[in-house]
Amino acid sequence: MNKTIRQMVWERALGRCEYCLLQQTHEPLGPLQIKRIVARQHQGDDDLVNLALACLLCNSHKGTNLTGLDPDSGNITRLFPPRQNSWQDHFRRDGAFIIGGTAIGGTTVWLLQMNYVERLELRHFLLEKGEEL
Ligand SMILES: [Zn+2]
């Protein structure tokens, strides 16, 4: 992946994880990563449309998954597709919590463990500092 593509992904994402919206300046674990939304394992390529910026935790929990089990219905549900839908289509915030507003959102929140205690503590800390999340 060349430098121009990497820069375009960073700029398009406004320097935020496209799943949990954490900014690089708020990420204590390491640099945000460029990941394939559809992994090579599923014939995903390095086209700009298949790339997303993700924090370490979202990236590691998503892995090569394209779907997950909806925690409410138990149905196999696709994960949030950052290129096809906007974040607001599937998620909302309630304080430090990220809430799935659709089956896709709820499944993605659950699979990527967006409300795992350490992630909540970080978002609480940032909100108390007056940071915009
Ligand atoms: Zn994230």
Short mmCIF file of C-alpha atoms and ligand atoms in Angstrom, two decimals:
data_model
loop_
_atom_site.label_atom_id
_atom_site.label_comp_id
_atom_site.label_asym_id
_atom_site.label_seq_id
_atom_site.Cartn_x
_atom_site.Cartn_y
_atom_site.Cartn_z
CA MET A 1 0.00 0.00 0.00
CA ASN A 2 1.58 3.23 -1.05
CA LYS A 3 1.91 6.44 0.93
CA THR A 4 -0.74 8.28 -1.10
CA ILE A 5 -3.37 5.61 -0.41
CA ARG A 6 -2.48 5.58 3.28
CA GLN A 7 -2.79 9.36 3.46
CA MET A 8 -6.16 9.27 1.66
CA VAL A 9 -7.51 6.72 4.15
CA TRP A 10 -6.33 8.83 7.10
CA GLU A 11 -7.83 12.01 5.65
CA ARG A 12 -11.15 10.40 4.72
CA ALA A 13 -11.46 9.05 8.29
CA LEU A 14 -10.49 12.43 9.78
CA GLY A 15 -7.87 10.61 11.84
CA ARG A 16 -10.48 8.58 13.73
CA CYS A 17 -11.21 4.91 14.06
CA GLU A 18 -14.10 4.40 11.67
CA TYR A 19 -15.76 1.94 14.07
CA CYS A 20 -15.53 3.53 17.54
CA LEU A 21 -14.46 7.06 16.44
CA LEU A 22 -11.46 7.14 18.76
CA GLN A 23 -8.96 9.73 17.60
CA GLN A 24 -5.28 8.95 17.29
CA THR A 25 -4.50 11.54 19.94
CA HIS A 26 -6.76 9.59 22.34
CA GLU A 27 -5.40 6.16 21.53
CA PRO A 28 -3.11 4.97 24.30
CA LEU A 29 -2.37 1.59 22.77
CA GLY A 30 -0.67 2.54 19.55
CA PRO A 31 -1.18 3.99 16.10
CA LEU A 32 -4.47 3.62 14.30
CA GLN A 33 -4.20 1.01 11.60
CA ILE A 34 -5.41 0.73 8.05
CA LYS A 35 -7.39 -2.45 7.69
CA ARG A 36 -9.21 -4.21 4.88
CA ILE A 37 -12.96 -4.17 5.56
CA VAL A 38 -13.25 -7.36 3.52
CA ALA A 39 -10.13 -9.35 4.37
CA ARG A 40 -7.91 -11.00 1.78
CA GLN A 41 -9.27 -14.30 3.08
CA HIS A 42 -12.63 -13.23 1.61
CA GLN A 43 -11.10 -11.84 -1.59
CA GLY A 44 -10.85 -8.27 -0.31
CA ASP A 45 -8.26 -6.10 -1.96
CA ASP A 46 -6.36 -2.90 -1.25
CA ASP A 47 -8.72 -0.64 -3.20
CA LEU A 48 -9.50 2.56 -1.34
CA VAL A 49 -13.15 1.53 -1.03
CA ASN A 50 -12.13 -1.57 0.94
CA LEU A 51 -9.87 0.20 3.39
CA ALA A 52 -10.78 1.70 6.74
CA LEU A 53 -8.89 3.32 9.57
CA ALA A 54 -9.30 1.40 12.83
CA CYS A 55 -7.93 1.50 16.34
CA LEU A 56 -5.98 -1.49 17.59
CA LEU A 57 -8.90 -2.92 19.58
CA CYS A 58 -11.54 -2.54 16.87
CA ASN A 59 -9.12 -3.97 14.33
CA SER A 60 -8.18 -6.94 16.46
CA HIS A 61 -11.78 -7.77 17.43
CA LYS A 62 -13.10 -7.41 13.89
CA GLY A 63 -10.33 -9.51 12.44
CA THR A 64 -11.56 -11.07 9.22
CA ASN A 65 -15.20 -11.18 10.38
CA LEU A 66 -17.82 -9.86 8.01
CA THR A 67 -20.76 -10.89 10.21
CA GLY A 68 -21.56 -11.67 13.81
CA LEU A 69 -24.46 -12.96 15.89
CA ASP A 70 -26.87 -10.20 16.79
CA PRO A 71 -26.82 -10.24 20.62
CA ASP A 72 -30.56 -9.50 20.68
CA SER A 73 -31.95 -11.86 18.05
CA GLY A 74 -29.14 -14.38 17.61
CA ASN A 75 -29.37 -13.87 13.85
CA ILE A 76 -26.26 -13.80 11.71
CA THR A 77 -25.87 -10.13 10.91
CA ARG A 78 -23.37 -8.28 8.79
CA LEU A 79 -20.99 -5.88 10.48
CA PHE A 80 -21.02 -2.12 10.00
CA PRO A 81 -19.74 -1.28 6.52
CA PRO A 82 -17.99 2.09 6.84
CA ARG A 83 -18.00 2.71 3.09
CA GLN A 84 -21.68 1.95 2.47
CA ASN A 85 -23.28 3.52 5.56
CA SER A 86 -22.56 6.39 7.87
CA TRP A 87 -21.75 5.82 11.53
CA GLN A 88 -24.91 7.68 12.55
CA ASP A 89 -27.03 5.21 10.55
CA HIS A 90 -26.19 2.45 13.04
CA PHE A 91 -24.78 3.96 16.24
CA ARG A 92 -25.35 6.66 18.76
CA ARG A 93 -23.65 7.71 21.95
CA ASP A 94 -25.01 7.70 25.46
CA GLY A 95 -22.24 9.31 27.48
CA ALA A 96 -19.26 7.05 27.11
CA PHE A 97 -21.36 4.18 25.76
CA ILE A 98 -21.72 3.44 22.08
CA ILE A 99 -25.21 2.12 21.42
CA GLY A 100 -26.18 0.11 18.37
CA GLY A 101 -29.35 1.57 16.93
CA THR A 102 -29.82 -1.22 14.39
CA ALA A 103 -29.07 -4.92 14.26
CA ILE A 104 -25.89 -4.07 12.34
CA GLY A 105 -24.90 -1.50 14.95
CA GLY A 106 -25.69 -3.77 17.91
CA THR A 107 -23.82 -6.68 16.39
CA THR A 108 -20.81 -4.51 15.62
CA VAL A 109 -20.75 -2.99 19.11
CA TRP A 110 -20.88 -6.47 20.59
CA LEU A 111 -18.35 -8.17 18.30
CA LEU A 112 -15.83 -5.31 18.46
CA GLN A 113 -16.43 -5.01 22.23
CA MET A 114 -16.80 -1.26 21.91
CA ASN A 115 -18.12 -0.96 25.47
CA TYR A 116 -15.53 -3.17 27.09
CA VAL A 117 -14.70 -1.72 30.51
CA GLU A 118 -11.28 -0.34 29.58
CA ARG A 119 -12.70 1.38 26.51
CA LEU A 120 -15.50 2.89 28.60
CA GLU A 121 -13.00 4.11 31.17
CA LEU A 122 -10.97 5.82 28.44
CA ARG A 123 -14.06 7.51 26.97
CA HIS A 124 -15.23 8.57 30.47
CA PHE A 125 -11.78 10.04 31.11
CA LEU A 126 -11.79 11.89 27.80
CA LEU A 127 -15.31 13.23 28.34
CA GLU A 128 -14.38 14.46 31.81
CA LYS A 129 -11.43 16.30 30.25
CA GLY A 130 -13.87 17.97 27.89
CA GLU A 131 -12.57 16.16 24.84
CA GLU A 132 -14.92 15.77 21.92
CA LEU A 133 -15.46 12.15 21.02
ZN ZN B 1 -11.99 1.70 17.32
#
